[in-house]
Structures are given as structure tokens and as C-alpha cells.
Coordinates of C-alpha atoms in Angstrom, one line a residue:
M15 CA 0.0 0.0 0.0
K16 CA 2.8 2.5 0.9
R17 CA 6.2 2.8 -0.5
I18 CA 9.4 4.6 0.4
Y19 CA 11.7 6.6 -1.6
N20 CA 15.5 6.4 -1.0
Y21 CA 18.4 7.8 -2.9
I22 CA 19.1 5.0 -5.3
V23 CA 22.5 4.5 -6.8
V24 CA 22.2 2.9 -10.2
G25 CA 25.6 3.3 -11.7
A26 CA 25.8 4.7 -15.2
L27 CA 22.1 4.9 -15.6
A28 CA 21.8 7.4 -12.7
L29 CA 24.8 9.3 -13.9
A30 CA 23.8 9.7 -17.6
A31 CA 25.2 13.2 -17.7
T32 CA 23.4 16.3 -19.0
S33 CA 24.6 19.8 -19.4
C34 CA 22.9 23.0 -20.4
N35 CA 23.2 24.5 -23.9
D36 CA 21.8 27.7 -25.2
S37 CA 18.3 26.3 -25.6
F38 CA 15.6 26.4 -23.0
L39 CA 15.7 22.6 -22.8
D40 CA 18.7 20.7 -21.6
R41 CA 21.2 19.2 -24.0
I42 CA 20.5 15.7 -24.9
P43 CA 22.7 13.2 -23.0
T44 CA 25.3 11.5 -25.2
N45 CA 24.1 8.1 -24.0
D46 CA 20.6 7.8 -25.3
L47 CA 20.1 4.3 -23.8
N48 CA 18.0 3.3 -26.8
D49 CA 20.3 0.6 -28.3
V50 CA 19.3 -3.0 -28.5
A51 CA 21.8 -3.9 -25.9
F52 CA 19.8 -2.3 -23.1
W53 CA 16.0 -2.6 -23.6
N54 CA 15.8 -6.4 -23.1
T55 CA 14.3 -7.4 -19.8
T56 CA 12.2 -6.0 -17.0
D57 CA 15.4 -5.7 -15.0
D58 CA 16.4 -3.1 -17.5
L59 CA 13.1 -1.3 -16.9
E60 CA 13.6 -1.4 -13.2
A61 CA 17.1 0.0 -13.4
Y62 CA 16.0 2.7 -15.8
C63 CA 13.2 3.8 -13.5
N64 CA 15.6 3.8 -10.6
G65 CA 17.3 6.5 -12.5
I66 CA 14.1 8.4 -12.7
Y67 CA 13.6 8.3 -9.0
N68 CA 17.2 9.4 -8.5
E69 CA 16.8 12.4 -10.9
A70 CA 13.5 13.5 -9.4
G71 CA 15.3 13.5 -6.0
N72 CA 18.0 15.8 -7.3
N73 CA 17.4 18.4 -4.7
G74 CA 19.7 21.0 -6.2
T75 CA 17.5 21.0 -9.3
Y76 CA 14.0 19.8 -8.6
K77 CA 11.9 21.0 -5.7
F78 CA 8.8 18.8 -5.5
M79 CA 10.1 15.7 -3.8
V80 CA 12.7 17.1 -1.4
G81 CA 11.6 16.1 2.0
F82 CA 14.1 17.4 4.5
H83 CA 16.8 17.7 1.9
N84 CA 20.0 16.2 3.3
A85 CA 23.1 16.9 5.3
T86 CA 24.9 18.4 2.2
Y87 CA 22.3 20.6 0.6
S88 CA 20.8 23.6 2.4
V89 CA 17.6 22.8 4.1
R90 CA 17.2 26.5 4.5
N91 CA 16.4 26.7 0.8
Y92 CA 14.6 23.5 0.1
G93 CA 13.3 22.1 3.4
P94 CA 9.7 22.4 4.7
Y95 CA 10.5 25.6 6.8
G96 CA 12.3 27.3 3.9
R97 CA 9.4 26.9 1.6
E98 CA 6.9 28.0 4.3
M99 CA 8.6 31.4 4.4
M100 CA 7.1 32.2 1.0
S101 CA 3.8 32.2 2.8
D102 CA 2.1 33.9 5.7
N103 CA 2.9 31.1 8.2
F104 CA 6.6 31.8 8.8
V105 CA 9.2 34.5 8.6
S106 CA 13.0 34.7 8.7
T107 CA 15.6 37.3 9.2
D108 CA 18.4 35.0 8.2
A109 CA 20.2 36.0 5.0
G110 CA 20.0 32.5 3.7
H111 CA 16.2 32.8 3.4
S112 CA 16.2 36.2 1.7
W113 CA 14.9 34.6 -1.5
A114 CA 11.7 33.4 0.3
A115 CA 11.2 36.6 2.2
A116 CA 11.4 38.5 -1.1
I117 CA 8.7 36.4 -2.7
A118 CA 6.4 36.9 0.3
A119 CA 7.1 40.6 0.3
G120 CA 6.5 41.0 -3.5
I121 CA 10.0 42.3 -4.2
E122 CA 11.6 39.2 -5.8
N123 CA 14.0 39.8 -8.7
Q124 CA 13.9 37.6 -11.8
P125 CA 16.4 34.8 -11.5
E126 CA 19.0 34.2 -14.1
G127 CA 19.1 30.4 -13.7
N128 CA 17.3 27.8 -11.7
P129 CA 15.6 29.5 -8.8
N130 CA 15.3 28.3 -5.2
Y131 CA 11.5 27.9 -5.5
G132 CA 11.4 25.8 -8.6
S133 CA 13.3 24.6 -11.6
W134 CA 13.7 25.2 -15.3
S135 CA 15.5 22.0 -16.0
W136 CA 14.2 19.4 -18.4
T137 CA 16.6 16.5 -17.8
L138 CA 14.0 14.5 -15.8
L139 CA 11.4 15.0 -18.4
R140 CA 13.7 13.7 -21.2
R141 CA 14.7 10.7 -19.1
I142 CA 11.0 9.9 -18.7
N143 CA 10.2 10.4 -22.4
V144 CA 13.1 8.2 -23.5
F145 CA 11.6 5.4 -21.3
M146 CA 8.1 5.9 -22.8
E147 CA 9.5 5.5 -26.3
N148 CA 11.6 2.4 -25.5
Y149 CA 10.0 0.3 -22.8
D150 CA 7.8 -1.7 -25.2
R151 CA 11.0 -3.1 -26.9
V152 CA 11.4 -5.3 -23.8
Q153 CA 10.2 -8.8 -24.6
A154 CA 8.0 -9.5 -21.6
E155 CA 4.3 -9.7 -20.7
T156 CA 2.5 -6.4 -20.8
S157 CA 1.4 -6.9 -17.2
A158 CA 5.1 -7.1 -16.1
K159 CA 6.0 -3.9 -17.9
L160 CA 3.0 -1.7 -16.9
P161 CA 4.1 -1.0 -13.3
Y162 CA 7.2 0.6 -14.6
V163 CA 5.2 2.6 -17.1
G164 CA 3.1 3.7 -14.2
E165 CA 6.1 5.0 -12.4
A166 CA 7.3 7.0 -15.4
L167 CA 3.9 8.5 -15.9
F168 CA 3.6 9.3 -12.2
F169 CA 6.8 11.3 -12.3
R170 CA 5.8 13.1 -15.6
A171 CA 2.5 14.1 -14.1
W172 CA 4.2 15.4 -10.9
F173 CA 6.9 17.2 -12.9
Y174 CA 4.4 19.0 -15.1
F175 CA 2.0 19.7 -12.2
Y176 CA 4.8 21.5 -10.4
M177 CA 5.9 23.4 -13.5
V178 CA 2.3 24.6 -14.0
Q179 CA 1.9 25.6 -10.3
T180 CA 5.1 27.6 -10.6
Y181 CA 5.0 29.1 -14.1
G182 CA 1.5 28.5 -15.6
D183 CA 1.9 27.8 -19.4
V184 CA 5.0 25.7 -20.1
P185 CA 6.3 23.9 -23.1
L186 CA 4.6 20.5 -23.3
V187 CA 6.9 17.8 -24.6
T188 CA 5.9 14.1 -24.6
K189 CA 8.6 12.6 -26.8
A190 CA 12.4 12.4 -26.5
L191 CA 14.0 15.2 -28.4
D192 CA 17.3 15.3 -30.1
T193 CA 19.5 18.3 -30.9
S194 CA 17.8 19.0 -34.2
S195 CA 14.2 18.9 -32.8
P196 CA 12.4 22.1 -33.5
E197 CA 10.5 21.7 -30.1
L198 CA 13.7 22.7 -28.4
Y199 CA 12.8 26.3 -29.3
G200 CA 9.1 25.9 -29.1
P201 CA 6.6 28.2 -27.4
R202 CA 4.8 27.7 -24.1
T203 CA 1.8 25.4 -24.3
P204 CA -1.5 26.7 -22.8
R205 CA -2.1 25.6 -19.2
K206 CA -5.3 23.8 -20.1
E207 CA -3.6 21.5 -22.6
V208 CA -0.7 20.8 -20.2
M209 CA -3.0 20.0 -17.3
A210 CA -5.1 17.7 -19.6
Q211 CA -1.9 15.7 -20.2
V212 CA -1.1 15.7 -16.5
L213 CA -4.6 14.3 -15.7
D214 CA -4.2 11.7 -18.4
D215 CA -0.8 10.6 -17.1
I216 CA -1.8 10.4 -13.5
N217 CA -5.0 8.4 -14.5
K218 CA -2.8 5.9 -16.3
A219 CA -0.4 5.7 -13.3
C220 CA -3.3 5.0 -11.0
E221 CA -4.3 2.2 -13.4
Y222 CA -0.9 0.7 -13.9
L223 CA 0.7 0.8 -10.5
P224 CA 0.0 -2.1 -8.1
A225 CA -2.1 -1.5 -5.0
E226 CA 0.2 -3.6 -2.9
N227 CA 4.0 -3.3 -2.4
W228 CA 5.7 -4.8 -5.4
G229 CA 9.3 -4.1 -4.8
E230 CA 11.6 -2.3 -2.5
N231 CA 11.3 1.5 -2.8
R232 CA 8.7 1.5 -5.5
L233 CA 5.6 3.6 -6.0
T234 CA 2.1 2.1 -5.5
K235 CA -1.4 3.0 -6.6
G236 CA -2.0 4.7 -3.3
A237 CA 0.7 7.2 -4.1
A238 CA -0.7 7.9 -7.5
L239 CA -4.2 8.4 -6.1
A240 CA -2.8 10.8 -3.5
L241 CA -1.0 12.8 -6.2
K242 CA -4.2 12.9 -8.3
S243 CA -6.1 14.1 -5.2
R244 CA -3.6 17.0 -4.8
I245 CA -3.6 17.8 -8.5
G246 CA -7.4 17.8 -8.8
L247 CA -7.9 20.1 -5.8
F248 CA -5.2 22.6 -6.8
E249 CA -6.2 22.9 -10.4
G250 CA -9.9 22.9 -9.7
T251 CA -9.8 25.7 -7.2
F252 CA -7.2 27.7 -9.2
R253 CA -9.5 27.6 -12.2
K254 CA -12.4 28.6 -10.0
Y255 CA -10.9 31.5 -8.2
H256 CA -8.9 32.8 -11.2
N257 CA -11.9 32.6 -13.5
L258 CA -10.4 30.1 -15.9
G259 CA -13.5 27.8 -16.1
D260 CA -13.8 24.0 -16.2
E261 CA -13.1 23.7 -12.5
R262 CA -15.5 20.9 -11.9
E263 CA -13.5 18.4 -14.0
F264 CA -10.6 18.7 -11.7
L265 CA -12.6 19.0 -8.5
N266 CA -14.4 15.8 -9.4
A267 CA -11.0 14.1 -10.2
C268 CA -9.9 15.0 -6.6
V269 CA -13.1 13.5 -5.2
E270 CA -12.8 10.4 -7.3
A271 CA -9.2 9.8 -6.3
S272 CA -9.8 10.6 -2.6
E273 CA -12.8 8.3 -2.4
E274 CA -10.9 5.4 -3.9
L275 CA -7.9 5.9 -1.6
M276 CA -10.2 6.2 1.4
G277 CA -11.3 2.7 0.7
M278 CA -7.8 1.2 0.6
G279 CA -7.3 0.8 4.4
Y280 CA -5.3 3.8 5.3
S281 CA -6.0 5.5 8.7
L282 CA -4.5 8.3 10.8
Y283 CA -1.6 7.5 13.1
S284 CA -2.9 7.5 16.7
T285 CA -1.9 5.9 20.0
G286 CA -4.8 7.6 21.8
N287 CA -2.6 10.4 23.1
P288 CA -4.0 13.7 21.7
E289 CA -1.2 15.7 23.4
S290 CA 1.6 14.1 21.4
D291 CA 0.3 11.9 18.5
Y292 CA 0.4 14.7 16.0
A293 CA 4.0 15.7 16.9
D294 CA 5.2 12.1 17.1
L295 CA 4.0 11.3 13.5
F296 CA 6.7 13.6 12.1
I297 CA 9.7 12.3 14.1
M298 CA 9.5 8.6 13.2
D299 CA 12.7 6.9 12.2
D300 CA 10.8 4.3 10.3
M301 CA 7.5 5.1 8.6
S302 CA 7.1 1.7 7.0
A303 CA 4.5 0.5 9.4
C304 CA 2.6 3.8 9.8
S305 CA -1.0 3.5 8.6
E306 CA -1.2 7.2 7.7
V307 CA 1.9 7.5 5.5
I308 CA 1.3 6.7 1.8
F309 CA 4.7 7.6 0.3
Y310 CA 7.7 8.8 2.2
R311 CA 11.4 9.6 1.9
K312 CA 13.7 7.4 3.9
Y313 CA 16.5 8.7 6.1
A314 CA 18.9 6.4 8.0
A315 CA 22.4 6.4 9.4
G316 CA 24.8 5.2 6.7
L317 CA 22.2 5.9 4.0
L318 CA 21.0 9.5 4.1
R319 CA 20.7 11.8 7.0
H320 CA 19.3 15.3 7.3
R321 CA 19.7 18.4 9.6
M322 CA 16.2 19.8 9.8
A323 CA 16.1 20.7 13.4
G324 CA 19.8 21.6 13.5
Y325 CA 19.2 24.3 10.8
V326 CA 16.1 25.8 12.3
V327 CA 17.4 26.2 15.8
N328 CA 20.5 27.9 14.4
L329 CA 18.6 30.3 12.1
R330 CA 16.4 33.3 12.8
D331 CA 13.1 31.9 11.9
G332 CA 9.6 31.9 13.5
G333 CA 5.9 31.5 13.1
T334 CA 3.6 34.5 12.6
K335 CA 1.0 35.8 14.9
D336 CA -1.5 35.5 12.1
F337 CA -0.8 31.7 11.9
V338 CA -0.9 31.2 15.7
D339 CA -4.2 33.0 15.9
D340 CA -5.8 30.5 13.5
Y341 CA -5.6 27.7 16.1
L342 CA -9.0 27.5 17.7
C343 CA -9.8 28.2 21.3
I344 CA -11.5 25.7 23.5
D345 CA -14.0 27.6 25.6
S346 CA -15.4 26.4 29.0
D347 CA -18.7 25.3 27.3
G348 CA -16.7 22.8 25.3
Q349 CA -17.1 24.6 22.0
A350 CA -14.2 25.4 19.7
R351 CA -14.1 29.0 18.5
P352 CA -11.7 31.3 16.6
V353 CA -9.8 33.9 18.7
G354 CA -12.1 36.6 17.4
L355 CA -15.2 34.8 18.7
S356 CA -14.0 33.1 21.8
Q357 CA -15.9 33.9 25.0
E358 CA -12.8 33.6 27.1
Y359 CA -9.7 34.5 25.0
S360 CA -8.8 37.9 26.1
N361 CA -5.1 38.0 26.9
D362 CA -2.5 36.9 24.3
T363 CA 0.6 37.2 26.4
P364 CA 3.2 34.5 25.8
E365 CA 2.2 32.5 28.9
Q366 CA -1.5 32.7 28.2
E367 CA -2.1 32.4 24.5
F368 CA -1.2 28.7 24.5
T369 CA -3.8 27.9 27.1
N370 CA -7.0 26.1 26.1
R371 CA -6.1 25.9 22.4
D372 CA -6.1 23.3 19.7
P373 CA -3.5 20.7 21.0
R374 CA -1.7 21.0 17.7
L375 CA -0.5 24.5 18.7
T376 CA 1.8 23.2 21.4
Q377 CA 2.9 20.3 19.2
T378 CA 3.9 22.8 16.5
F379 CA 5.4 25.7 18.5
L380 CA 7.3 25.8 21.7
K381 CA 5.1 26.8 24.6
P382 CA 6.9 29.0 27.1
G383 CA 7.8 26.9 30.2
N384 CA 8.0 23.7 28.2
E385 CA 11.4 22.7 29.7
A386 CA 11.6 19.3 27.9
S387 CA 11.5 20.9 24.4
A388 CA 13.6 23.9 25.5
A389 CA 16.3 21.5 26.7
L390 CA 16.5 20.0 23.3
L391 CA 16.9 23.4 21.7
N392 CA 19.5 24.3 24.3
G393 CA 21.8 21.3 24.0
G394 CA 20.4 19.3 26.9
N395 CA 20.1 22.1 29.5
A396 CA 16.7 23.1 30.6
Q397 CA 16.2 26.7 29.5
K398 CA 13.4 28.6 31.2
T399 CA 13.8 31.8 29.4
F400 CA 12.1 30.8 26.1
P401 CA 10.9 32.4 24.0
R402 CA 14.2 33.9 23.0
I403 CA 14.0 36.9 20.7
G404 CA 16.1 39.6 19.1
N405 CA 19.8 38.8 19.4
M406 CA 19.6 36.7 22.5
T407 CA 22.0 33.7 22.5
N408 CA 20.9 30.1 22.2
W409 CA 18.5 29.9 19.3
P410 CA 16.5 33.2 19.1
T411 CA 13.5 33.6 16.9
P412 CA 12.4 36.9 15.3
T413 CA 8.8 36.4 16.3
G414 CA 8.9 34.6 19.6
Y415 CA 7.2 31.5 18.1
H416 CA 9.7 28.7 18.0
A417 CA 8.7 26.0 15.5
I418 CA 9.1 22.4 16.9
K419 CA 7.4 20.3 14.3
Y420 CA 9.8 17.7 13.1
Y421 CA 12.0 18.0 16.3
S422 CA 13.2 14.7 17.7
K423 CA 12.7 14.0 21.4
E424 CA 16.1 12.4 21.5
L425 CA 19.0 14.7 22.1
D426 CA 21.6 12.6 20.2
K427 CA 19.5 12.9 17.0
M428 CA 19.4 16.7 17.2
G429 CA 23.0 17.1 16.1
Y430 CA 23.8 19.0 13.0
G431 CA 23.4 16.4 10.2
N432 CA 22.6 13.5 12.5
E433 CA 18.9 13.3 12.1
T434 CA 17.3 10.2 10.6
S435 CA 13.6 10.8 10.9
D436 CA 11.7 10.0 7.7
Y437 CA 9.6 12.5 5.7
A438 CA 6.1 11.8 4.5
L439 CA 5.7 13.1 1.0
F440 CA 2.0 12.0 0.9
R441 CA -0.1 11.2 4.0
Y442 CA -3.7 10.3 4.5
A443 CA -4.7 13.4 6.5
E444 CA -4.0 15.5 3.4
V445 CA -6.2 13.3 1.3
L446 CA -9.1 13.6 3.8
L447 CA -8.8 17.4 3.8
N448 CA -8.5 17.5 0.0
Y449 CA -11.7 15.6 -0.2
A450 CA -13.6 17.8 2.2
E451 CA -12.5 20.9 0.4
A452 CA -13.4 19.6 -3.0
K453 CA -16.8 18.5 -1.8
A454 CA -17.4 22.0 -0.3
E455 CA -16.3 23.7 -3.5
L456 CA -18.8 21.5 -5.4
G457 CA -21.6 22.3 -3.0
E458 CA -21.7 18.7 -1.8
C459 CA -20.2 19.0 1.7
T460 CA -22.7 17.2 4.1
Q461 CA -22.3 16.3 7.7
E462 CA -21.4 12.8 6.5
V463 CA -18.5 14.2 4.5
L464 CA -17.2 16.2 7.5
D465 CA -17.5 13.2 9.8
K466 CA -15.2 11.1 7.7
T467 CA -12.7 13.8 6.9
V468 CA -12.3 16.9 9.0
N469 CA -13.6 15.4 12.1
V470 CA -11.4 12.4 11.8
V471 CA -8.4 14.7 11.6
R472 CA -9.7 16.7 14.6
G473 CA -10.4 13.6 16.5
R474 CA -6.8 12.6 16.6
V475 CA -6.1 15.6 18.9
G476 CA -9.4 15.5 20.7
M477 CA -10.8 18.6 19.0
V478 CA -14.5 19.4 18.9
P479 CA -16.2 18.1 15.7
L480 CA -17.1 20.5 12.9
T481 CA -20.8 20.6 11.9
T482 CA -22.4 22.0 8.8
T483 CA -24.8 24.0 11.0
N484 CA -22.7 25.6 13.7
P485 CA -19.7 27.4 12.2
E486 CA -20.0 31.1 12.9
M487 CA -18.0 33.3 10.5
D488 CA -14.6 34.2 11.9
P489 CA -14.5 38.0 11.6
K490 CA -10.9 37.7 10.4
Y491 CA -12.1 36.0 7.2
A492 CA -15.4 37.8 6.6
K493 CA -14.0 39.9 3.8
Y494 CA -13.0 37.0 1.6
G495 CA -16.5 36.2 0.4
I496 CA -16.6 32.5 1.1
S497 CA -18.8 30.5 3.5
S498 CA -18.0 30.0 7.1
L499 CA -17.9 26.3 6.5
L500 CA -15.2 26.7 3.8
V501 CA -13.3 29.0 6.1
E502 CA -13.2 26.2 8.7
I503 CA -12.1 23.6 6.2
R504 CA -9.3 25.9 5.0
R505 CA -8.3 26.6 8.7
E506 CA -8.1 22.9 9.3
R507 CA -5.7 22.6 6.3
R508 CA -3.5 25.4 7.5
V509 CA -3.2 23.9 11.0
E510 CA -2.8 20.2 10.1
L511 CA -0.6 20.6 7.0
C512 CA 1.7 23.4 8.1
F513 CA 5.3 23.2 7.1
E514 CA 4.5 20.5 4.4
Y515 CA 5.2 22.5 1.2
L516 CA 1.5 23.4 0.7
R517 CA 0.6 26.8 2.3
Y518 CA 2.0 29.1 -0.4
Y519 CA 0.3 27.2 -3.2
D520 CA -2.9 27.2 -1.2
L521 CA -2.8 31.0 -1.1
M522 CA -2.1 31.1 -4.8
R523 CA -5.0 28.8 -5.8
W524 CA -7.5 30.5 -3.6
A525 CA -6.5 33.9 -5.1
W526 CA -5.5 35.0 -1.6
G527 CA -2.1 36.4 -2.6
E528 CA -2.9 39.8 -1.3
K529 CA -2.8 38.3 2.2
L530 CA 0.9 38.4 1.8
K531 CA 0.8 42.2 1.9
E532 CA -0.3 42.2 5.5
R533 CA 2.3 43.1 8.1
P534 CA 3.9 39.8 9.5
L535 CA 3.9 40.1 13.3
G536 CA 5.2 38.1 16.2
M537 CA 4.1 37.6 19.8
R538 CA 2.8 40.4 22.0
L539 CA 5.6 42.4 23.7
E540 CA 4.6 45.3 25.9
D541 CA 7.1 47.9 27.3
A542 CA 7.2 46.1 30.7
D543 CA 8.3 42.9 29.0
F544 CA 11.7 44.5 28.0
D545 CA 12.6 44.4 31.7
N546 CA 11.2 40.9 32.2
P547 CA 13.8 38.6 34.0
R548 CA 13.0 36.1 31.2
Y549 CA 15.1 38.2 28.9
D550 CA 17.7 39.1 31.5
G551 CA 18.4 42.5 29.9
A552 CA 19.2 40.9 26.6
I553 CA 16.8 43.0 24.5
T554 CA 16.1 46.6 24.0
K555 CA 13.3 48.4 22.3
G556 CA 13.9 49.4 18.8
G557 CA 13.3 53.1 17.9
T558 CA 14.2 54.3 21.4
S559 CA 17.4 55.9 22.8
E560 CA 18.2 52.7 24.6
A561 CA 18.1 50.7 21.4
G562 CA 21.2 48.8 20.6
A563 CA 22.3 45.8 18.5
N564 CA 19.9 43.7 20.4
A565 CA 16.9 45.9 19.6
V566 CA 13.5 44.4 19.1
Y567 CA 11.0 46.5 17.1
V568 CA 7.3 46.5 17.9
Y569 CA 4.1 47.5 16.1
V570 CA 1.4 49.2 18.1
N571 CA -2.1 48.0 17.1
P572 CA -4.1 51.2 16.6
E573 CA -7.3 49.5 17.6
D574 CA -6.4 48.5 21.1
G575 CA -2.9 49.8 21.7
K576 CA -1.3 46.4 22.2
Q577 CA 2.3 45.9 21.0
Y578 CA 3.6 43.0 18.9
I579 CA 7.0 42.2 17.6
D580 CA 7.5 43.6 14.1
P581 CA 10.3 41.2 12.8
Y582 CA 10.8 43.0 9.4
A583 CA 10.7 46.6 10.7
G584 CA 13.4 48.6 8.9
T585 CA 14.1 45.9 6.4
N586 CA 13.3 45.5 2.7
Y587 CA 10.4 43.2 3.8
A588 CA 8.8 45.8 6.1
A589 CA 5.0 46.3 5.8
E590 CA 5.5 49.7 4.1
R591 CA 7.4 48.0 1.3
R592 CA 5.3 44.9 0.8
S593 CA 3.2 44.5 -2.3
F594 CA 1.3 41.9 -4.3
D595 CA 0.3 42.5 -7.9
P596 CA -2.6 40.1 -8.8
A597 CA -1.8 40.6 -12.5
K598 CA 1.8 39.4 -11.9
D599 CA 2.5 37.6 -8.7
Y600 CA 0.3 34.5 -8.9
L601 CA 3.0 33.0 -11.2
R602 CA 6.8 33.1 -10.8
P603 CA 9.1 34.5 -13.5
I604 CA 10.8 32.3 -16.0
P605 CA 14.6 32.6 -15.6
S606 CA 16.2 35.3 -17.8
S607 CA 18.7 32.8 -19.3
A608 CA 15.8 30.7 -20.7
I609 CA 14.0 33.8 -22.1
A610 CA 17.2 35.1 -23.7
A611 CA 18.0 31.7 -25.3
N612 CA 14.6 31.1 -26.9
P613 CA 12.9 33.9 -28.8
N614 CA 9.6 31.9 -28.9
L615 CA 9.4 31.7 -25.1
E616 CA 7.3 34.5 -23.7
Q617 CA 7.8 35.7 -20.1
N618 CA 4.9 35.7 -17.6
P619 CA 3.0 39.0 -17.4
G620 CA 4.7 41.8 -15.5
W621 CA 8.1 40.2 -15.3
P622 CA 11.2 41.4 -17.3
K623 CA 11.9 39.8 -20.6
G624 CA 15.4 38.5 -21.0
S625 CA 18.0 40.9 -19.6
E626 CA 15.4 43.7 -19.4
K627 CA 15.4 45.4 -16.0

């Protein structure tokens, strides 16, 4: 049912070298692997597909199957937290994250080559297309060859889906090109045509891939259905909220894939402990037996290790107040309400705002006073002065909200590059939430739908069930013109799936990009807090005569006079400089080198063409 993905070393096949020429596609490898000496047995198909896995996992090039990255590549660029900084969930004042902060602030420059957020490399696609043109030369039963075809089509669907998410229209190539092929300098193919091919490819992958495990490290039907569910929801809602039309085809594809997968025996991971089960899911050293994980990336000593926690505790990153405020309050009457509607939430000081909230809040961010987690962050010594802000020593955060999702509970695994926890590329909770959202967008979300999706996810942490009749509109979201039920489904997605590469693309598909213009804030910090023994004189107030190198700037809410950390004050990403252009910023720019090389390749609206500034 589930399969794992490792780095696979397959000798010459994995190393069939490519280099860039002056076209927008990569130069054809000198070894085409299409001679009769190779395409003979299903062992050849397996070896070739291993090379596809390996190429797709080339983290320095492709960014859709990266997991935690590894101990060599920079997790700050490609790991879950790095990608979250493009959204409204997370901020960073670390120079290594400037690319993500620039995207969120709307001040990104056009990249010359492969950008951190995506790729303009076509090596993987060519490898897949070579396979599709040659696999049938193998003399074997069709049934023995189809699983490998399913793998190739899965990766082609995923590749093009990610390209469309990033760039919109892209050149559609479904055959192996050579150096004389005119398609090397072809124009971009309309999004609708590309996504039709994506849907066709993933449908065939769902048909061809076995439902059960069929070989070490290989994809299964469950993974294909999970990808189809994600594709259908993204494209369906993008088409709806960007007025492209034909959204129902993709929303129905999401529903169809999700329903089939929901009947395959997956379930959420739970030991009956709502205070830790959510957090524990993400620090497993072996996900092979986890009923929730559909497809994952394997890490292990001697194979592949990462440094996820090691990076985050060393960098200046943190969650936003806006995100923390989206965790529901649990009032004394037993009902779950947003911060803006809670009968009892009145004080958002660091000590109090974690009280009586969705249990996932303290499993995602460090609660002040949580000495066990603080000790891990501080090398084994209990540290009672968290949160650490400004330029305080020992792992400060610019917002006061220390992220702890993915943090091991074992100190010896917290070392820089020593971590071996696996990463779930697809998990069942996402499929359930995809299904609920698609049904809501189709106008088909009943209580029965909620009870087998959102309420199953909430149930793991002991949260109050959602009903179709009781959600009162959260004042925070009243201006967006969607139903209160859809608000709550989207909230559930933000909370449950945070730091899993999804939030930025959720904002893009919902046409909520202008939310990125809002001032990112941190925790509440009043004047008296600067003298709090917790900070031991280690911070001063920015903009005052006492301000020094350890200055922390605050924003005063004009409505109630409360002060909150303003992590980007005085920087290029400050609220006064933030922008979002709906005509331009829902798609990323094509690298200037690609535009300059191909006269038929048009740039996305609003972005420079070629070397134009």
C-alpha cells in the first residue's frame, strides 16, 4: 500500500550526464540508452526507473520531492520551513532565506538560472520520455511492464504539475527530443492543454501501479491516487478563483481519487494520546508501518541523514501571529471558537495564548515553560527563558514563536546532520482534507462528509467536531466572500498541514495572494516585557534611545494599543514596502537565461523579458 523513496545509486544509468546548452531545454545526453543492448528485460526497466527516482530527488535541481533535503544541501532553501517562508505562516531574518522573504514581500528579482523555489531543468522529463519510447521493446508480458510505465507517468505528471503551479503555461513535450528537434525552441503550451496531459498521465499511473507493495522503494497505486487528489484540488480551485473555467472536471478528479484511496485501508496515526500523537508522527525513524503514510522519503544512518532541526534552531526563523491566531480556542462550554469569537480568549501574552487551544499548537510551536522541548533546543540544558527573541543567544526567533514540528525528542539525534527521521511526501490526512474541500467547492459537503474527513483529523487531537450548521463566520475572514464552512475547512488545512510545502500554493490557488501584503507580526511584547527577567536585559526596544544591537521593534495595534514584535521593521520586507500585484504575482518568473535563449518563449505578465530590468 505504501512505498518509500530512497536515494538509489544505479551506476551509469543514474549518472547519464546532461549539461545545459543555449536552448531552453537541456542538451540531450550523449548516452541515449535506446540501443538493443539495453532494452531487453524487466530488470532493465527497473534499473532505468531507478534513475528516474534518482533524478527526481536531485534536490539541487527539482523542488517537488525534497523532504528534509540532506546533510549536504541547504535545508534553509529546500526544506519544509524554507518553503513556508514564501507564505504567511513563517518569517525569517536569516540572509539564507532572503529569496523566500522577497517572494512573500513581493520584491523578488527575476532569477537568471534555476531559482530556489522551482526549476527550469528538463533532464528529468527527457529521461521519462526516453523510457516511454523504448519500454515496449522489452520482450515481456505487458502486465510485467506496466508497473514501470506507471512509475514513469507518475513522475511526468508530478513534474508538469509542479511546473504549472510555478509558471503557468510551459512547453509540453511528450517525446524524447534530439539536438535537431524544433521543439527545443518551441513556445509555451496553454495551461489547459498541459493539465489535460497531467490528468491523463496520472490516471494511467493509477491504473498501472499495483495497489500492494511490489518491490523495494517502488511507487504504488495509493501514491498515484494521493497525487491525483492533490492535483485535482489545486487545479480545480485555481481555475475557479482565477476565473479560468472548467473547474468541476478537476474537483471531481480530486473527489474520485480521494474516495478510492479512502477505501484502501489507510488511517490516521494514533496511539490515543491527543497531546503528542500529531507531533510524534513527524519524528518517526521508520514510517514503513505507519498507517497514515502513503509515500515517504527514507533517512537512516549510513544511507541518508538530514539536519532539519539543526538548521532551524541555528537560524532566525519563527511562526507568525496570524498563523498562531488560527488555532481554535476551547471555551469552557466545550465549543471550539476562533480567537475573534472566543468567549474567554482575552489575553495573548506568551504565557496565556497557548492555554485552552487546539492541542496541535503546542505540538507545532514551543510553549513558554516547556522545559523538555527547551532543553532539546539548548543542547540538553533546561532553559526557562524561552521564547528567545532579538539577538539573544541560544536559538533566538524573530517572532517569539519557535517551531518544533519535526523536532526529535532524542538529544543525540538533534546534532547538525545526525537526524534520521523519515519525511512523509503524501499522507492520509491531506487526502481527507482535499476531499472535504473539493466537496465543499462542489456544493456537496454534508455532515457525513465532515465526519469522515475533517472530524477524523480533529479527532486525533481531541478537538470538537465541525458541523455544517454551527460554524460562525470568523471576523478575520469575513472579507473574503466564502462560506463560514469553507473558512473552517481551510483553517483545518492550515493547521494540520503546516510546514509541508503546501501553504504558499494554497494561497495562490484561492487567489488570496494579497494576504501576503499584511504586516507579519510576532508575539505580544509590551514595554514592561523588556525588563522581564526572562530576557535578562538581553533585548532593548527598537526606535528608542536605549536601542542597541539587540533591539526588538514592535508594532502598536491602533485599535487596542497592544504591542507586537515587528520582525521585518526597517528591512526590505517591512510592511510599508510589501506589495502583491494580482496581474503578476500568482506566477513566478521564467529565468532570464531561458528567455534570452529562446525567442519563442514568452515571459509571464509583469516580469522582465530576457535581460530587461
